[in-house]
PDB file of C-alpha atoms in Angstrom:
ATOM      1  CA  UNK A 875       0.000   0.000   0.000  1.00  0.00           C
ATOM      2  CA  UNK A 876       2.928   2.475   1.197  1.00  0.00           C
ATOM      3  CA  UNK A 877       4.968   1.610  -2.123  1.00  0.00           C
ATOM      4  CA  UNK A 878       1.967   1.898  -4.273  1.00  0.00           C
ATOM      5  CA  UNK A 879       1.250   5.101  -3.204  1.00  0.00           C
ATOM      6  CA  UNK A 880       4.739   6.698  -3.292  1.00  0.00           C
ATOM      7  CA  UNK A 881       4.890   5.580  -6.676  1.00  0.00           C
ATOM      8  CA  UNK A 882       1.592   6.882  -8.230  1.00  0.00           C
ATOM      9  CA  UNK A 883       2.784  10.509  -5.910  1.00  0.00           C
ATOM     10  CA  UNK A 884       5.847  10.252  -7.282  1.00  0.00           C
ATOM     11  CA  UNK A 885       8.134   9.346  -4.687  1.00  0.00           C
ATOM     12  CA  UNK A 886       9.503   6.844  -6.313  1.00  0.00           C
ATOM     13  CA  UNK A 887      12.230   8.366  -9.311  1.00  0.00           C
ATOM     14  CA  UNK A 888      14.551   5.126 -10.101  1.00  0.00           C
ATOM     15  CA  UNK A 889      17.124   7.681  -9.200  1.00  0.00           C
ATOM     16  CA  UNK A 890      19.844   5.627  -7.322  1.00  0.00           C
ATOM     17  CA  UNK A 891      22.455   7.508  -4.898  1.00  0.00           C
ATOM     18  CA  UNK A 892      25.550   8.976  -5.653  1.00  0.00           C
ATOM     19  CA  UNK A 893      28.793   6.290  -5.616  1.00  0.00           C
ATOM     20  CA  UNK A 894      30.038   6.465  -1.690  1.00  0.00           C
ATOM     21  CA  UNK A 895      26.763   7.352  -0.236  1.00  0.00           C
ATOM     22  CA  UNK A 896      25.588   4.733   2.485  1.00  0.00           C
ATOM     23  CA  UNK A 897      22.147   3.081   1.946  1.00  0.00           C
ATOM     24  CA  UNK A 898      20.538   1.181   4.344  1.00  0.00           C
ATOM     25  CA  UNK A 899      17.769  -1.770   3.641  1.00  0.00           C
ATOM     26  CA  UNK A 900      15.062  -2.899   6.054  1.00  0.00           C
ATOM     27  CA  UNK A 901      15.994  -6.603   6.969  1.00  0.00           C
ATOM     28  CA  UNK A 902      13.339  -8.808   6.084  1.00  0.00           C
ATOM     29  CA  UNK A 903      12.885  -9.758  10.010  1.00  0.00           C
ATOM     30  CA  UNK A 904      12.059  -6.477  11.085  1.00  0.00           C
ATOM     31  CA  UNK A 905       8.467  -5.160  12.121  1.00  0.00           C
ATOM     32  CA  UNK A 906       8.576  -2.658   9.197  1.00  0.00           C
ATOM     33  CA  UNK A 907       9.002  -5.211   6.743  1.00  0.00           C
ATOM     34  CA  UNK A 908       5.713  -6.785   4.626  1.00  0.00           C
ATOM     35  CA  UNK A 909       2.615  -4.815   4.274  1.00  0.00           C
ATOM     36  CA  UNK A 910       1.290  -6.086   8.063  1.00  0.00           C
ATOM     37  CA  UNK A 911       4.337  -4.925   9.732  1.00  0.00           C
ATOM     38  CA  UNK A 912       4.396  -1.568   7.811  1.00  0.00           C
ATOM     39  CA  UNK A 913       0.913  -1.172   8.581  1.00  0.00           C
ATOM     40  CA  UNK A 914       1.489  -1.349  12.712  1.00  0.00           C
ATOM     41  CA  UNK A 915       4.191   0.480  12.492  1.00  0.00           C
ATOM     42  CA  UNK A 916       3.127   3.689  11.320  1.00  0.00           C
ATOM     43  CA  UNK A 917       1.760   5.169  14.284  1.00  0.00           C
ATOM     44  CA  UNK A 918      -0.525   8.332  14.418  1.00  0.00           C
ATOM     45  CA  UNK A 919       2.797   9.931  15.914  1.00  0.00           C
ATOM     46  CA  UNK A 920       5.001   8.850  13.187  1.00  0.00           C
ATOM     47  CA  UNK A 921       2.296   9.703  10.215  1.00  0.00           C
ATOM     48  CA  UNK A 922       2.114  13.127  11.946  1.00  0.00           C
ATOM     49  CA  UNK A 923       6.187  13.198  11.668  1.00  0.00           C
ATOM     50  CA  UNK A 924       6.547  12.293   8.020  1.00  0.00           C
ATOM     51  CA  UNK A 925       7.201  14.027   4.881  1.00  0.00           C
ATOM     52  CA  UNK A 926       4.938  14.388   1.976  1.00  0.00           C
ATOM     53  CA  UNK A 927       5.609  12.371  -0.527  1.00  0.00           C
ATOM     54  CA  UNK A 928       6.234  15.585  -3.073  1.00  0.00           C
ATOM     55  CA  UNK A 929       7.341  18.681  -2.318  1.00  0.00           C
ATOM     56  CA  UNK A 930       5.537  21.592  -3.412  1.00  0.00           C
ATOM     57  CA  UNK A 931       5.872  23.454  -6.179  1.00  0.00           C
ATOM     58  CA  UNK A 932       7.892  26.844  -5.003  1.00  0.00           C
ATOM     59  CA  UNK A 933       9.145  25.522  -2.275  1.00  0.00           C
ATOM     60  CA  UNK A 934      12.634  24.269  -1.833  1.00  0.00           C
ATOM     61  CA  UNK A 935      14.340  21.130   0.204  1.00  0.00           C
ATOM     62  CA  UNK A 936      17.395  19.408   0.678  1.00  0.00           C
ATOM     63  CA  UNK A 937      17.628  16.634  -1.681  1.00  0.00           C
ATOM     64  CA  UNK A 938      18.794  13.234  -1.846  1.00  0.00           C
ATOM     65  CA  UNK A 939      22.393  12.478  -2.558  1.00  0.00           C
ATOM     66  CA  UNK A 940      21.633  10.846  -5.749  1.00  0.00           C
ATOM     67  CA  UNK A 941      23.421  10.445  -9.106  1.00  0.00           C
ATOM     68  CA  UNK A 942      21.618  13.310 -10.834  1.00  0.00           C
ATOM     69  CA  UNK A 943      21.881  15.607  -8.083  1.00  0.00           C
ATOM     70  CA  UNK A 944      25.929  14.706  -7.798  1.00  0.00           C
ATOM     71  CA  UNK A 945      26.589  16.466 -11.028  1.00  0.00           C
ATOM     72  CA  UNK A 946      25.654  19.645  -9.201  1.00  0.00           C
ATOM     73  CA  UNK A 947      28.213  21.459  -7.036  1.00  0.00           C
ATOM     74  CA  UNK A 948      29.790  24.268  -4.820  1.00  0.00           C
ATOM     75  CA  UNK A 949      32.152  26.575  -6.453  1.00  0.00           C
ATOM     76  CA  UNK A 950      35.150  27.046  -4.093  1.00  0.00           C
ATOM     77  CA  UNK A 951      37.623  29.981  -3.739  1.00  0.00           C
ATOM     78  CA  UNK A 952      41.393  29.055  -2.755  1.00  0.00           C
ATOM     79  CA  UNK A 953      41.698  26.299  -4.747  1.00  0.00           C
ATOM     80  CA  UNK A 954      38.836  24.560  -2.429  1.00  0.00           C
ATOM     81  CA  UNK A 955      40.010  25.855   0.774  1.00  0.00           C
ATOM     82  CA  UNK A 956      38.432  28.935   0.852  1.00  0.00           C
ATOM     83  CA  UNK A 957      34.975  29.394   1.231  1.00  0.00           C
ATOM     84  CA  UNK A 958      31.584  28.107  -1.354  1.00  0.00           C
ATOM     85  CA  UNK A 959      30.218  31.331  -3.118  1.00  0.00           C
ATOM     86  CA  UNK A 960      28.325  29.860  -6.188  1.00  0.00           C
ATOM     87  CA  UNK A 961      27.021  26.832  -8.448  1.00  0.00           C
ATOM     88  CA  UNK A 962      27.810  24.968 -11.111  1.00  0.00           C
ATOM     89  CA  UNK A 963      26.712  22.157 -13.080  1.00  0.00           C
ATOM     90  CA  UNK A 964      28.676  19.650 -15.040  1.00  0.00           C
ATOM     91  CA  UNK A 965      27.290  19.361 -19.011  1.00  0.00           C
ATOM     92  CA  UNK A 966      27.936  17.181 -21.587  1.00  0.00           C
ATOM     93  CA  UNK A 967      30.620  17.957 -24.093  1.00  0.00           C
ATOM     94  CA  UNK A 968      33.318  15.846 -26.104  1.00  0.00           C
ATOM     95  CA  UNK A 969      35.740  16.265 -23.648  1.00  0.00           C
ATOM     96  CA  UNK A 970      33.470  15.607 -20.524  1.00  0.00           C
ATOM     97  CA  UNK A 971      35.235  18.446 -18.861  1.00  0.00           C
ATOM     98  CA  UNK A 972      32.211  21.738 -18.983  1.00  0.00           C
ATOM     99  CA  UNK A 973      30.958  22.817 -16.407  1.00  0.00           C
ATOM    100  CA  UNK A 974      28.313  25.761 -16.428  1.00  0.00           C
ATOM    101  CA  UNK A 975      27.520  28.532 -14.339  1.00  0.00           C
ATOM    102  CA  UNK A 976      27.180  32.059 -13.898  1.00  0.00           C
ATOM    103  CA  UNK A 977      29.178  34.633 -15.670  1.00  0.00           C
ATOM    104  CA  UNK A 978      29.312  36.807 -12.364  1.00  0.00           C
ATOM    105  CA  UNK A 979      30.818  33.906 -10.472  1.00  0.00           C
ATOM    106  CA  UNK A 980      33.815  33.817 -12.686  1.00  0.00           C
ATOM    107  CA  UNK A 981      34.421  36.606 -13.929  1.00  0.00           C
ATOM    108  CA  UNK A 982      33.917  40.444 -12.435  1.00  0.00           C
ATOM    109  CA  UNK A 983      32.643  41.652 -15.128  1.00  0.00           C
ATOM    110  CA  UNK A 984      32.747  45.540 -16.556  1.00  0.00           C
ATOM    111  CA  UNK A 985      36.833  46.978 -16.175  1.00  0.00           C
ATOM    112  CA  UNK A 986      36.818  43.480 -13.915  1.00  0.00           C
ATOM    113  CA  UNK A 987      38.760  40.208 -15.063  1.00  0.00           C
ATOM    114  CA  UNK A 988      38.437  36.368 -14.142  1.00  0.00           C
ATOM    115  CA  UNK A 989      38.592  34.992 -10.550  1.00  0.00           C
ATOM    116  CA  UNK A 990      41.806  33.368  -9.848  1.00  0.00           C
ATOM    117  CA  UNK A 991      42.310  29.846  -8.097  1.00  0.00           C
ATOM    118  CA  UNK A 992      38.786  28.602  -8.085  1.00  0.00           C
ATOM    119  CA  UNK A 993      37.674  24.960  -7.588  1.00  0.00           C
ATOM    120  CA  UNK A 994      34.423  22.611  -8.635  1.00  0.00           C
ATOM    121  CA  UNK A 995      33.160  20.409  -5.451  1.00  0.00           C
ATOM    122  CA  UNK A 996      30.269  18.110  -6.884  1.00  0.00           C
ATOM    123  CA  UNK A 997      27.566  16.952  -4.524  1.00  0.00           C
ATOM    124  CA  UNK A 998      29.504  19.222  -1.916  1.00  0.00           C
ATOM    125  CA  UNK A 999      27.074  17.988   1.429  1.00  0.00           C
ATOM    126  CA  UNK A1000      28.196  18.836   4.758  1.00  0.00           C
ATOM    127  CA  UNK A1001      31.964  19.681   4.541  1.00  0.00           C
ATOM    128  CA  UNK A1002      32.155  16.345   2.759  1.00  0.00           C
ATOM    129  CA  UNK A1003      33.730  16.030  -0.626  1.00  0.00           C
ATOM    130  CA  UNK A1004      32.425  12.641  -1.839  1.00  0.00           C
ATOM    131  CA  UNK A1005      33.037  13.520  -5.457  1.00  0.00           C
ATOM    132  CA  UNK A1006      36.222  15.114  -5.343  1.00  0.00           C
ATOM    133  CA  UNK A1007      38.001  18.710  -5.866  1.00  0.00           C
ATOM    134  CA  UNK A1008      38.191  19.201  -9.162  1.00  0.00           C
ATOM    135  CA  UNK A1009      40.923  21.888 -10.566  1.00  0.00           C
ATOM    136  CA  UNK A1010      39.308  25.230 -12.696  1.00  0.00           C
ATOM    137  CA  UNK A1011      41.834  24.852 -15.103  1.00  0.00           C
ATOM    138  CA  UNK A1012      40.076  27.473 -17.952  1.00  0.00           C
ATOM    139  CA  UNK A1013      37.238  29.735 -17.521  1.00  0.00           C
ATOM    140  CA  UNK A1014      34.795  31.387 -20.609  1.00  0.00           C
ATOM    141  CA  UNK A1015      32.504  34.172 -20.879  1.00  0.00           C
ATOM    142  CA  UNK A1016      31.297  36.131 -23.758  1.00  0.00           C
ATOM    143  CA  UNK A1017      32.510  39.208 -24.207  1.00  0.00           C
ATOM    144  CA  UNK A1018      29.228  41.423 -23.433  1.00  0.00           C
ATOM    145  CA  UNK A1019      29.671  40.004 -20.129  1.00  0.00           C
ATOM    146  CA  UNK A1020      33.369  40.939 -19.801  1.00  0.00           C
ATOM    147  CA  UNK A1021      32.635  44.391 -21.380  1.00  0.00           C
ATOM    148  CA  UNK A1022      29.767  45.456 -20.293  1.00  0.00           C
ATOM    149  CA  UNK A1023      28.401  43.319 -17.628  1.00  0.00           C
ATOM    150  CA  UNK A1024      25.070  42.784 -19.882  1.00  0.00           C
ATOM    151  CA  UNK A1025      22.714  40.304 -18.128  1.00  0.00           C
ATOM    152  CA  UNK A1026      21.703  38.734 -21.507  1.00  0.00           C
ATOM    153  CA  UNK A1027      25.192  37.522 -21.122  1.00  0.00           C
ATOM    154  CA  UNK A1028      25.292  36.405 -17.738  1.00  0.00           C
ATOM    155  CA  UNK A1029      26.363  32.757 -18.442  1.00  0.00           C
ATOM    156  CA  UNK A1030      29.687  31.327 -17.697  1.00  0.00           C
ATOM    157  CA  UNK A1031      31.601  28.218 -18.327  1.00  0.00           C
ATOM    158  CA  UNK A1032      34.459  26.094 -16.967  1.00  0.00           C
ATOM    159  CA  UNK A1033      36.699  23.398 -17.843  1.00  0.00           C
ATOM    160  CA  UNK A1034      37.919  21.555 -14.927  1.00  0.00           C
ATOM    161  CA  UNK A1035      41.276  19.403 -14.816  1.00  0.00           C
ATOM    162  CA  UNK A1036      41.689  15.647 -14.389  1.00  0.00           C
ATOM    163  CA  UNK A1037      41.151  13.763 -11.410  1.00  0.00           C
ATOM    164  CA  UNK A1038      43.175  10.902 -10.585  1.00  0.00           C
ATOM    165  CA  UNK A1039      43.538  10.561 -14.323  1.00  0.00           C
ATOM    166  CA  UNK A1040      39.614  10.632 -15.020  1.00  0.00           C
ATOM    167  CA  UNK A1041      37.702  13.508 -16.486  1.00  0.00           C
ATOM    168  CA  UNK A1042      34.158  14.745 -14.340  1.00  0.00           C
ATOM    169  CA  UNK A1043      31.757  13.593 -16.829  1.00  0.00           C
ATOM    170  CA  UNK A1044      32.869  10.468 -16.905  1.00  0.00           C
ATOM    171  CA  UNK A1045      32.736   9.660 -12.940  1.00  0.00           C
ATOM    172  CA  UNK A1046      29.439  11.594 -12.668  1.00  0.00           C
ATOM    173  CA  UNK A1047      27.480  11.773 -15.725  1.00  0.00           C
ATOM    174  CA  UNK A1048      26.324  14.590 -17.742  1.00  0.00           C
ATOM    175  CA  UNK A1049      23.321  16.716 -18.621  1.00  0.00           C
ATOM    176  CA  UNK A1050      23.014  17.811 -21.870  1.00  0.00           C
ATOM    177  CA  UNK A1051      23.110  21.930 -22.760  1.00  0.00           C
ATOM    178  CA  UNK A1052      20.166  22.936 -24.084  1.00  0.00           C
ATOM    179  CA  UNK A1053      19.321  26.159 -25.736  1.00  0.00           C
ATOM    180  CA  UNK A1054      15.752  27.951 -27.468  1.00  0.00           C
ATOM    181  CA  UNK A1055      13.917  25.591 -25.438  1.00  0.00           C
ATOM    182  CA  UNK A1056      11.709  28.247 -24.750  1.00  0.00           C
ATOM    183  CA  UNK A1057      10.455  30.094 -21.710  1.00  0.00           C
ATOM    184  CA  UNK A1058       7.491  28.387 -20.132  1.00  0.00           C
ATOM    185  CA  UNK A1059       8.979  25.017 -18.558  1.00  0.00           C
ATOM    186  CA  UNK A1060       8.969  23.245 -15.658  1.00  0.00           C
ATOM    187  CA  UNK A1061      12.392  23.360 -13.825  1.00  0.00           C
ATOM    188  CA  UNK A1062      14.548  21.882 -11.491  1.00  0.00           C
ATOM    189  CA  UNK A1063      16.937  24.135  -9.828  1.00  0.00           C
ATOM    190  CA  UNK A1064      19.431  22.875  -7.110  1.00  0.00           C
ATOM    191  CA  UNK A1065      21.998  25.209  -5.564  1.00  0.00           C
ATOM    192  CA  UNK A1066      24.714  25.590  -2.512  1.00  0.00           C
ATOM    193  CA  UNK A1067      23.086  28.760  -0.386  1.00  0.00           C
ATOM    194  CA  UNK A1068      26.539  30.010   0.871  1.00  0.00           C
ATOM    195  CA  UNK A1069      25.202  30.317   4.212  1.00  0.00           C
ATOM    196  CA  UNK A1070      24.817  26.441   4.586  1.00  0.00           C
ATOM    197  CA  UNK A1071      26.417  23.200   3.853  1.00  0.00           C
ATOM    198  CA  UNK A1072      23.946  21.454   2.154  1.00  0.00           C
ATOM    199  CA  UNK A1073      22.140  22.340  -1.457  1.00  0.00           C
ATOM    200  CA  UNK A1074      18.694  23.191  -2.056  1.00  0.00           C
ATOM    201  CA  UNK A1075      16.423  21.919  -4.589  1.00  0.00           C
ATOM    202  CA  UNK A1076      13.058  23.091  -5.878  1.00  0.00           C
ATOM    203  CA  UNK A1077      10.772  22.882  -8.703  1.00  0.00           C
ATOM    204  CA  UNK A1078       8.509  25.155 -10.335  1.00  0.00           C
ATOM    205  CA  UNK A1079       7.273  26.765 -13.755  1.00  0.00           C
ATOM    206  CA  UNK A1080       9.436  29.417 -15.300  1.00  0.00           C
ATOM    207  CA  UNK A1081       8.182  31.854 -17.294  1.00  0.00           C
ATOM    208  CA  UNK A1082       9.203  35.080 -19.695  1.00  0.00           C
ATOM    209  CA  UNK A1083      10.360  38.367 -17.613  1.00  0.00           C
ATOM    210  CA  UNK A1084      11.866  40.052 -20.190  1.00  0.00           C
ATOM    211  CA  UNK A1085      13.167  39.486 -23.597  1.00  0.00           C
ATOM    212  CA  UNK A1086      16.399  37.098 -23.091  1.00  0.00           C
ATOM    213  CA  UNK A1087      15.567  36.799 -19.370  1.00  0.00           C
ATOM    214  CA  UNK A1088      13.185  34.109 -17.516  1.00  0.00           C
ATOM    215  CA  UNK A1089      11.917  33.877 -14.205  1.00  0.00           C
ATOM    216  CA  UNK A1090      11.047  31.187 -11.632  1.00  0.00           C
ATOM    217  CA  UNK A1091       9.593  31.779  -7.746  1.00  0.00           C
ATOM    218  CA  UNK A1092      11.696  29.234  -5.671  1.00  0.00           C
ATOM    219  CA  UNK A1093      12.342  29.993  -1.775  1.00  0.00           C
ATOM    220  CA  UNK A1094      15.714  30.077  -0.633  1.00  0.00           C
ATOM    221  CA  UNK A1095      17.989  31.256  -3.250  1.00  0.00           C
ATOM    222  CA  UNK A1096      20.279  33.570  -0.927  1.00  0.00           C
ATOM    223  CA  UNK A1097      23.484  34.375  -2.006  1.00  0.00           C
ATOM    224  CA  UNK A1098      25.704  31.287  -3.574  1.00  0.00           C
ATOM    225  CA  UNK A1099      23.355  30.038  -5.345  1.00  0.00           C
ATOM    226  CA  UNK A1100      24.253  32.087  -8.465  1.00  0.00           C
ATOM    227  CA  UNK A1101      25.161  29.279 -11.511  1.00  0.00           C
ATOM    228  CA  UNK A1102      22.357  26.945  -9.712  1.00  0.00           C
ATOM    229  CA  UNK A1103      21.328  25.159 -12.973  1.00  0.00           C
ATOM    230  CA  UNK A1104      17.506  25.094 -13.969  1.00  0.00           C
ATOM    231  CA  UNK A1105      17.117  21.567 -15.346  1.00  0.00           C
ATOM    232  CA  UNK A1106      13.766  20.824 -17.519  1.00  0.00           C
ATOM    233  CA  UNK A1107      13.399  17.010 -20.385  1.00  0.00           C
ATOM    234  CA  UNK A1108      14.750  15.132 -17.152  1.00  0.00           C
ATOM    235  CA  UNK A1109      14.589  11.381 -18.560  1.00  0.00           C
ATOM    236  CA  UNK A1110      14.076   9.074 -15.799  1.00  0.00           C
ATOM    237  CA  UNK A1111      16.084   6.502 -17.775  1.00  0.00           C
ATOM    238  CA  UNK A1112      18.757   8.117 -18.276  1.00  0.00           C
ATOM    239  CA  UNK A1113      18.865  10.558 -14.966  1.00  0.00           C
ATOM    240  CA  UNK A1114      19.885  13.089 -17.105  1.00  0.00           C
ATOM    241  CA  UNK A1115      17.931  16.735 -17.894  1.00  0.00           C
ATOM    242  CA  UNK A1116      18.407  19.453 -20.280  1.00  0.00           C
ATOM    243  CA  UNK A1117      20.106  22.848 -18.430  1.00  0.00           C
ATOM    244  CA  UNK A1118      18.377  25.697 -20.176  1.00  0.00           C
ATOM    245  CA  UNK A1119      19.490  28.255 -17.369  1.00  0.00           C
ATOM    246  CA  UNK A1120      21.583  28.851 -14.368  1.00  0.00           C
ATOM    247  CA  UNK A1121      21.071  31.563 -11.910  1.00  0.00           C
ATOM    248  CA  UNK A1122      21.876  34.884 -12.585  1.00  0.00           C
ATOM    249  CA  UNK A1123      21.144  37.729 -15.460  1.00  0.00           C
ATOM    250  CA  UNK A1124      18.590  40.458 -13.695  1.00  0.00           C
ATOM    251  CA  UNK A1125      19.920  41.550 -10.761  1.00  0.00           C
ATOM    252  CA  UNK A1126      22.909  38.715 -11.230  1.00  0.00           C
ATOM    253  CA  UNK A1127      19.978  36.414 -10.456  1.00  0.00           C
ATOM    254  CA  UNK A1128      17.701  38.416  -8.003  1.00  0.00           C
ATOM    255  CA  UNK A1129      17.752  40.405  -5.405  1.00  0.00           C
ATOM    256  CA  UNK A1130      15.425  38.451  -2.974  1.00  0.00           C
ATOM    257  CA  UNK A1131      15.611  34.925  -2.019  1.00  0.00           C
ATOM    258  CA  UNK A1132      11.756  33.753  -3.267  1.00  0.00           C
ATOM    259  CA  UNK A1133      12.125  34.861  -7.191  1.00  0.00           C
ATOM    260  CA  UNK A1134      15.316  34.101  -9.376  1.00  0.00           C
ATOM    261  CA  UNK A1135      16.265  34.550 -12.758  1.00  0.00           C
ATOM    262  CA  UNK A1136      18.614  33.791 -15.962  1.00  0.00           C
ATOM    263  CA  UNK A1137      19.478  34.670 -19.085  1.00  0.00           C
ATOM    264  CA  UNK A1138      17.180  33.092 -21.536  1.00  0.00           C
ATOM    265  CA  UNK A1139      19.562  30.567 -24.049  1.00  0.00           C
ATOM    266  CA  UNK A1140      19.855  31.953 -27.343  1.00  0.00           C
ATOM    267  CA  UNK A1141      21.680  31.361 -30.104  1.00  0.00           C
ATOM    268  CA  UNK A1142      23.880  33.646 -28.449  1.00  0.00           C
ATOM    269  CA  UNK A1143      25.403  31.213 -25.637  1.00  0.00           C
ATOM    270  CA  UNK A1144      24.628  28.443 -27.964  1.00  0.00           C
ATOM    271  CA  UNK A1145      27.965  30.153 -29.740  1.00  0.00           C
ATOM    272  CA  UNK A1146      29.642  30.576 -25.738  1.00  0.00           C
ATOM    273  CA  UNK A1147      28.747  26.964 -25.449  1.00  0.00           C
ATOM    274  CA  UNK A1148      30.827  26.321 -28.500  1.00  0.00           C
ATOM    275  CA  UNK A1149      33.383  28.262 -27.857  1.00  0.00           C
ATOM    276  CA  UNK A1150      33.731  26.671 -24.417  1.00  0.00           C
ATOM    277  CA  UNK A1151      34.297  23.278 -26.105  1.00  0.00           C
ATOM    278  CA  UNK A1152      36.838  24.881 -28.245  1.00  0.00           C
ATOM    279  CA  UNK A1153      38.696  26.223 -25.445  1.00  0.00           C
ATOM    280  CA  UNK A1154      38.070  22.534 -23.507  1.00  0.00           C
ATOM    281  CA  UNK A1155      39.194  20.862 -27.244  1.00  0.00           C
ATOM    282  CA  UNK A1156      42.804  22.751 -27.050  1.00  0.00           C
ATOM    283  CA  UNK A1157      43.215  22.231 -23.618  1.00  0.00           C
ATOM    284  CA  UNK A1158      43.341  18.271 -25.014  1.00  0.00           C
ATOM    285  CA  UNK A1159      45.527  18.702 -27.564  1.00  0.00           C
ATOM    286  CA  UNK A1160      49.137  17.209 -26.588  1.00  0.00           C
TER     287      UNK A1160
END
């Protein structure tokens, strides 16, 4: 009854946790396993105590550490020993090396120039580092951005080193970058609020703000959170999504915690997408 009713809610995603995180199972011989036991042991107490099986639209939670949500991670100062200040988002590309976020995060923007010794931390939980500390090795951001500061622009990428010989995307997976997706779709967005240790998650429609900028009303998108990808397609198969935004454009993402935006993807940062894999594409060549 419990199963079948996660399922039809929801609940149950097929995603799996991230590789290192501990998962427990219910022996067989204790009084929560079979439907009889299950049934006794949900007391009016412990009904009153649980979760609802999905969270609300607008409202964000801590999420699972699972395999999607590993490919999402805390940008680090100090080569990883200073302190988390944005998001970023590992997407696919030949060399499985990309990483997206926000242009502000990276790079200072008008008579401003790139951030020096920063580091990626995927599924970053708790001052644990389960995925590793992965090297910024090459940073990108289009030149409106860099001159200008335009928000339109406000898209960044990163190519991150090896570690221990392996490249991110292929320890973690991938989502794919997707662009002219247009502005009314359901989202994802998961983020490192620099005031915590643990990312946020939250779902909810995004819609048109302005031309080239979208909006979405999530709560708890304080500072940190800037480069939090907005994931929409997400194939349950696959656990893998389309990014179609990060945090950041108006008001380099908002300036209250309950509404964020991003730059809409154009054809413009289709082009900084490519030139990020050009950039990625040299830094392979022997």
């Amino acid at each position: 009854m419990l199963a079948g009713l996660a399922a039809v809610s929801g609940c149950a995603t097929g995603d799996v946790p991230a590789q290192g995180t501990l998962v427990s199972a219910i022996p067989s011989s204790s009084p929560f396993a079979g439907a009889t036991g299950a049934a006794h042991a949900w007391s009016a107490q412990r009904m009153r105590g649980a979760q609802p099986f999905r969270h609300q639209p607008g409202i964000s939670h801590t999420p699972p550490p699972t395999t999607s949500n590993a490919r999402v991670g805390a940008v680090f100062s100090h080569g990883g020993n200073g302190d988390h200040f944005c998001t970023g988002s590992v997407v696919d590309s030949p060399g499985k090396s990309v990483v997206i976020t926000a242009a502000h995060c990276i790079h200072t923007g008008k008579d401003g120039g790139y951030q020096p010794d920063l580091a990626f931390v995927p599924g970053y939980r708790d001052g644990q580092t389960p995925n590793g500390i992965w090297p910024i090795t090459k940073m990108v951001v289009d030149d409106h951005w860099a001159q200008s500061s335009d928000p339109g622009y406000d898209v960044g990428f990163v190519i991150v080193g090896k570690l221990d010989g392996k490249r991110i995307a292929d320890v973690l997976g991938a989502n794919s970058f997707g662009y002219n997706a247009g502005y009314g779709n359901n989202v994802r967005i998961t983020g490192y609020p620099a005031s915590g240790q643990d990312p946020i998650s939250c779902v909810n429609k995004a819609t048109k703000f302005q031309t080239d900028q979208m909006k979405v009303d999530c709560t708890g998108y304080s500072g940190g959170t800037s480069g939090s990808p907005w994931l929409t397609h997400f194939n349950r198969a696959t656990r893998t999504g389309e990014v179609i935004g990060v945090i950041g454009g108006y008001q380099t993402g908002g300036d209250t915690d309950d509404t964020s935006y991003s730059p809409y993807f154009n054809d413009a940062i289709k082009s900084l997408y490519d030139k990020a894999i050009g950039e990625e594409r040299q830094g392979l060549t022997p």
